[in-house]
Coordinates of C-alpha atoms in Angstrom, one line a residue:
X5 CA 69.8 95.6 41.8
X6 CA 71.6 93.0 39.7
X7 CA 72.6 89.8 41.4
X8 CA 76.4 90.1 40.6
X9 CA 76.5 93.6 42.1
X10 CA 74.6 92.4 45.2
X11 CA 77.1 89.6 45.7
X12 CA 80.0 91.9 45.2
X13 CA 78.6 94.4 47.8
X14 CA 78.0 91.5 50.3
X15 CA 81.6 90.2 49.8
X16 CA 83.1 93.7 50.2
X17 CA 80.9 94.3 53.3
X18 CA 82.0 91.0 54.9
X19 CA 85.7 91.8 54.1
X20 CA 85.4 95.2 55.7
X21 CA 83.8 93.8 58.8
X22 CA 86.6 91.1 59.0
X23 CA 89.3 93.8 58.5
X24 CA 87.8 96.1 61.2
X25 CA 87.5 93.1 63.6
X26 CA 91.1 92.1 63.0
X27 CA 92.4 95.7 63.5
X28 CA 90.4 96.1 66.8
X29 CA 91.6 92.7 68.0
X30 CA 95.2 93.6 67.2
X31 CA 94.8 97.0 69.1
X32 CA 93.2 95.2 72.1
X33 CA 95.9 92.5 72.2
X34 CA 98.8 95.0 71.9
X35 CA 97.3 97.6 74.3
X36 CA 99.2 98.2 77.5
X37 CA 97.8 97.5 81.0
X38 CA 97.2 100.3 83.5
X39 CA 99.5 100.1 86.5
X40 CA 98.9 101.0 90.1
X41 CA 100.7 104.1 91.5
X42 CA 103.7 103.4 93.7
X43 CA 106.1 105.4 95.8
X44 CA 109.7 104.5 96.6
X45 CA 111.6 106.2 99.4
X46 CA 108.7 108.6 100.1
X47 CA 110.6 110.1 103.1
X48 CA 113.7 110.8 101.1
X49 CA 115.0 114.4 101.1
X50 CA 116.9 114.2 97.8
X51 CA 115.4 114.6 94.3
X52 CA 111.8 113.7 93.5
X53 CA 111.5 111.7 90.3
X54 CA 108.3 111.0 88.4
X55 CA 108.4 107.8 86.4
X56 CA 105.3 107.4 84.2
X57 CA 105.0 104.0 82.6
X58 CA 102.5 101.4 81.3
X59 CA 101.9 97.8 82.2
X60 CA 103.3 94.9 80.2
X61 CA 105.5 92.0 81.1
X62 CA 108.6 93.8 79.9
X63 CA 107.8 97.1 81.6
X64 CA 106.7 95.4 84.8
X65 CA 110.1 93.6 85.0
X66 CA 111.9 96.9 84.4
X67 CA 109.8 98.6 87.2
X68 CA 110.6 95.7 89.6
X69 CA 114.3 96.2 88.9
X70 CA 114.0 100.0 89.4
X71 CA 112.2 99.4 92.7
X72 CA 115.1 97.1 93.8
X73 CA 117.8 99.5 92.7
X74 CA 116.3 102.6 94.2
X75 CA 115.3 101.1 97.6
X76 CA 117.1 102.9 100.4
X77 CA 118.5 105.7 98.2
X78 CA 117.9 109.3 99.0
X79 CA 115.6 109.7 96.0
X80 CA 111.8 109.8 96.2
X81 CA 110.4 108.0 93.1
X82 CA 106.7 108.3 92.2
X83 CA 105.5 105.7 89.7
X84 CA 102.3 106.4 87.8
X85 CA 100.5 105.1 84.7
X86 CA 100.9 107.3 81.6
X87 CA 97.1 107.6 81.4
X88 CA 97.3 109.9 84.5
X89 CA 99.8 112.4 83.1
X90 CA 97.1 115.0 82.5
X91 CA 96.8 115.3 86.4
X92 CA 100.6 115.8 86.8
X93 CA 102.4 119.1 87.2
X94 CA 105.9 118.5 85.9
X95 CA 107.3 121.3 88.0
X96 CA 106.6 119.3 91.2
X97 CA 109.4 116.9 90.2
X98 CA 113.2 117.3 89.8
X99 CA 113.3 114.7 87.0
X100 CA 110.6 113.2 84.8
X101 CA 111.0 109.9 83.0
X102 CA 108.4 108.6 80.5
X103 CA 108.6 104.9 79.7
X104 CA 106.0 104.3 77.0
X105 CA 105.2 102.3 73.9
X106 CA 104.8 103.2 70.3
X107 CA 101.4 102.0 69.3
X108 CA 99.9 102.5 65.8
X109 CA 103.2 104.1 64.8
X110 CA 103.2 106.8 67.5
X111 CA 103.4 107.2 71.3
X112 CA 100.1 107.7 73.1
X113 CA 98.4 111.1 72.5
X114 CA 98.4 112.0 76.2
X115 CA 102.2 111.4 76.5
X116 CA 102.8 113.6 73.5
X117 CA 100.5 116.3 75.0
X118 CA 102.4 116.1 78.3
X119 CA 105.7 116.5 76.5
X120 CA 104.4 119.4 74.5
X121 CA 103.0 121.1 77.6
X122 CA 106.3 120.8 79.4
X123 CA 108.8 121.6 76.7
X124 CA 110.8 123.7 79.2
X125 CA 111.2 120.8 81.6
X126 CA 113.9 118.2 81.2
X127 CA 112.0 115.1 80.4
X128 CA 113.8 111.8 79.8
X129 CA 111.9 109.3 77.6
X130 CA 112.5 105.7 76.9
X131 CA 110.3 104.1 74.3
X132 CA 109.6 100.5 73.4
X133 CA 108.1 99.4 70.1
X134 CA 107.0 96.1 68.6
X135 CA 107.7 97.1 65.0
X136 CA 110.7 99.4 65.5
X137 CA 108.8 102.0 63.3
X138 CA 108.1 105.4 64.6
X139 CA 107.4 108.1 62.0
X140 CA 106.8 111.1 64.2
X141 CA 109.8 110.7 66.5
X142 CA 110.6 113.7 68.7
X143 CA 114.1 115.0 68.6
X144 CA 115.2 114.2 72.2
X145 CA 114.8 110.5 72.8
X146 CA 117.0 109.0 75.4
X147 CA 116.5 105.3 74.5
X148 CA 114.4 103.1 72.2
X149 CA 113.9 99.3 72.4
X150 CA 112.0 96.8 70.4
X151 CA 111.0 94.9 73.5
X152 CA 107.6 96.0 74.7

């Protein structure tokens, strides 16, 4: 193999490794934390609401405010991480709220799968995005924010 071709292949290889490393680092840095399950007003006799979310500074502060606002109300609120949606039966809840993030230009696959599996259920969705871009946006979105 000729020396210029060998050098070119090495340079392209190094560039590819750097690119993949940067992309994986970006994905890791931007990924959401997994939250602990929580119950608010578990003995309430009113509506039972599922709130599926992810962990981030912004979302954690929103959940803290939700907990304060709902304390003592006649509404049972179950808070879970979106990664656990595959274990949820939407029919067990009067309302379902998904509070998720657009990552890599779409919401997480398991959130989309949950929405598709429960099209007959009234699901309210609030979405946050770093970039403000979301190419595959579903029709019925209740809110979108660029804070994530």
